[in-house]
Amino acid sequence: MFTTKAGAPDDVQQSFLLSVAGWAAASLQGSTAELPGIGSSAGPERTVQMGELTAALAEATTSQEVVHAVADHVLPPSGADGLLIQVLEGGRLHVVGAVGYLQDGFLDQLDELPLTANVVATDVLRTRTPQFVESEVEFSRRYPMMTATAEASPHKAWAFLPMIASGRAIGFCVVAFSEPRIFVDEERTLLTALSGLVGQALGRARLYDVEHARAQELQRGLLPRTLPRLPAACAVACYLPTGRGEEVGGDWYDLIPLSADRVALVIGDVMGHGITEAATMGRLRTAVRTLADLEMAPAELFGRLNDLVSELGEDSYATCLYAVFDPVTRSCTFALAGHPPPVVVHPDGTVYIANVVADPPLGAAEPPFETHELHLPDESLLVLCTDGLVEFANRDVEEGLAQLQRILAEAMTRTPYFETGDGNDIRRLTSLCDTVVSGLLPDSGQTDDDAALLIAHTWCTTAGNIATYSLPDDPRAAGQARQYVREQLATWGLEDLVPTTELLASELVGNVVRHAKGPMRLRLLRSRSLICVVYDGSLSTPRIRHATYNDEGGRGLQLVASLSKRWGARYLDDGKCIWTEQDLPQQGCSGESRDVSADANTRCAAADT
C-alpha cells in the first residue's frame, strides 16, 4: 500500500499511522482497540445489524423510506456521516435522498451533472463494481476531472456502491466519511452486500412511487381545481393525504352554485384507500353535482346517493355532509350521513358545533334521511371536515371537534374575519385553514388518515336587494307583476332591463294561471345578476313544448329560455318556483347597483385547492 519513495506521507498514510499509534497506545495501557475500518462490532453483532437493515428495507415502501432505513442502519455502525442515493433516469443521475450534505447548492450541482461528466458514476455503473476512495488525494489521482466536486464535498473518503435491481443498474449509493479512511476487506465485503440489498429495495420503492404519484394525480384531477366565485359565499379548502405512506384515499369537497344565489357545500369520505376508492370518490362528486343541479333537497339527494353507493357492493360505504345555504331566508339546510357535523362561527366570535345526530353512512343507511336546519346571522363561517382531521388512535371524534372549536375561538380573538370590506377574505380564510391544520395536526401536518377541510365565509342578502310581492290567483296577476317589475327596477336603476324582465315575469305568471294554482308570489333579487322568481302552489313540472306554426300557445317557456341567461324550476314543501337570471347591464345602472356588484366580486375570490 505504501510507496518506497522518501518524503512526507500522504493523507491516507498519515491517517493510517495515527490510527496505528492510537491502537498501540491503547494496547500498552491495557485497553482494547481495533485497527481503523474494522469498527467495534463483532461477527454476531454484524449479523444482527444486517438483519435489522434487511427488516427495515423490507418494510420500506417509498424511496424516502429506503433512504431513512439506510441512514439509520448503515451510517452509525460503519462510522460514516454522509449518505447520497442517486437513480438513473433519462441519461442523468437524480438525487433521491441525502444525509450529511448541508452545503447550499452542492446537491443541486450533482443533480444537474450529466452522466457523461460524472466519471465516478460512469465507472461504477459500467463495471457494476464498488469503488472505495480513501482520501481526497486518491480521488484526485483516480478522477482528476472531478477534483472540484470532491473539494466542494464535506467528506474525505467514499464508498461508491452500484445499485442493481432486476438485473440492471438503477443508480448508485455513496457512503461518505468526514476523515480519510482505510477500507479493510471485511468492510468492503459488508458495504458491497449492503448495496445489493439497497438496490433491490429501491427498485421496488421506485415502482411504488410511480404508481403512488399516478394515484395522487388521479385524485387531484377528481377534486375541484378552484372553488367558484359566488355572491353569497367564498371558500378555501385543503386536502391532506395520509402520512403513513399508504395509497390515496377518497376524501372530497365542493362548492356548488344553485339558483337564486343559493350555495351547496359538500364534503365526503369514501371508506378505504386506493385507486378504487379514489375513483369512487370521483363518481360520487359527479353524482352530487348532477343531483344538485336538479335542485334536489339534501334528504332527497342523499336517497339517490345512497342507492349509488349500495350498487357498488356490500363493502362500499361513504360518509357525507351536504348543505344548502339560502342567503335570502338566512337558513342552512343539511343532511348528515355518518359524518362529523358542521361547525359555525358567528361574527361575535361564538363558535358552536351543530348538535345533531347523523344518519348511518351511505351504503349502510335506510332512507328517509333526516333534514337539519341552522339559522345564520348576516355573516358567518361554516367549517366542514372529514374524520381524518379530528379523529386519531388516541383522540375520538368528539374530542377532536372540541379541539377544533377551541382553535377557531382562539383564532377569532386574533384576526377579524367579518365586516372588514378589504377584499382579503380568501387570504384570511387560507390563514385560518393553516391555523386549524397546524393546531389539529402539530406533527408537520401528518395524519393517520387522509383528511379534507372546507371553510366557507357566507353572506346573507341585504333587505335592499330583495323585493317580494303577493299576486292574486287570477288573470290580473300578470299585469300586476309587470307593474311591480317596472317600479322595482326603476328604484334599483335598472331601467334597461325593464322590457325583458316584464316579459319574463308575465310569461311565468301566465303559466301559473293557465297550468298551476296559487298562492302566487313574485320575488326580484339584485346580485351579480337580476333574478326573477315566481312561486306557486303546484307540483306540476314545467316543460318546453315544440309548438308548431298552427299552435296558438306553448311558446312561453321557449321565450323564457331565449330571453334569460339561465332558468329552471325548484320544488318546495308546499309547491314550486320557476326562476330566471339576467346579466346586469355594464352601463346605465345606478351607483348603488354598481357598488353591490363590485362588492360581490371582490368578496368572492376563488380559492385554490
Coordinates of C-alpha atoms in Angstrom, one line a residue, residues 259 262 295 297 300 326 329 519 521 523 533-539 569-578:
S259 CA -80.4 29.1 -8.3
R262 CA -78.2 29.7 -3.1
E295 CA -82.3 21.4 -7.3
A297 CA -83.3 18.9 -1.3
E300 CA -83.7 13.5 -1.4
D326 CA -80.0 30.3 1.2
T329 CA -84.0 33.1 4.2
P519 CA -100.9 31.2 -4.0
R521 CA -95.6 35.3 -5.3
R523 CA -89.6 37.9 -6.0
V533 CA -88.6 34.1 -9.2
V534 CA -92.3 33.1 -9.4
Y535 CA -93.7 30.8 -6.6
D536 CA -96.9 28.8 -6.9
G537 CA -98.7 26.0 -5.0
S538 CA -98.5 23.3 -7.7
L539 CA -96.0 20.4 -8.1
A569 CA -87.6 25.1 -11.5
R570 CA -87.2 24.1 -7.9
Y571 CA -89.6 22.1 -5.8
L572 CA -90.6 23.2 -2.3
D573 CA -92.6 21.6 0.6
D574 CA -95.7 23.5 -0.4
G575 CA -95.2 23.9 -4.2
K576 CA -92.5 25.0 -6.6
C577 CA -90.9 28.1 -8.0
I578 CA -89.6 28.9 -11.5

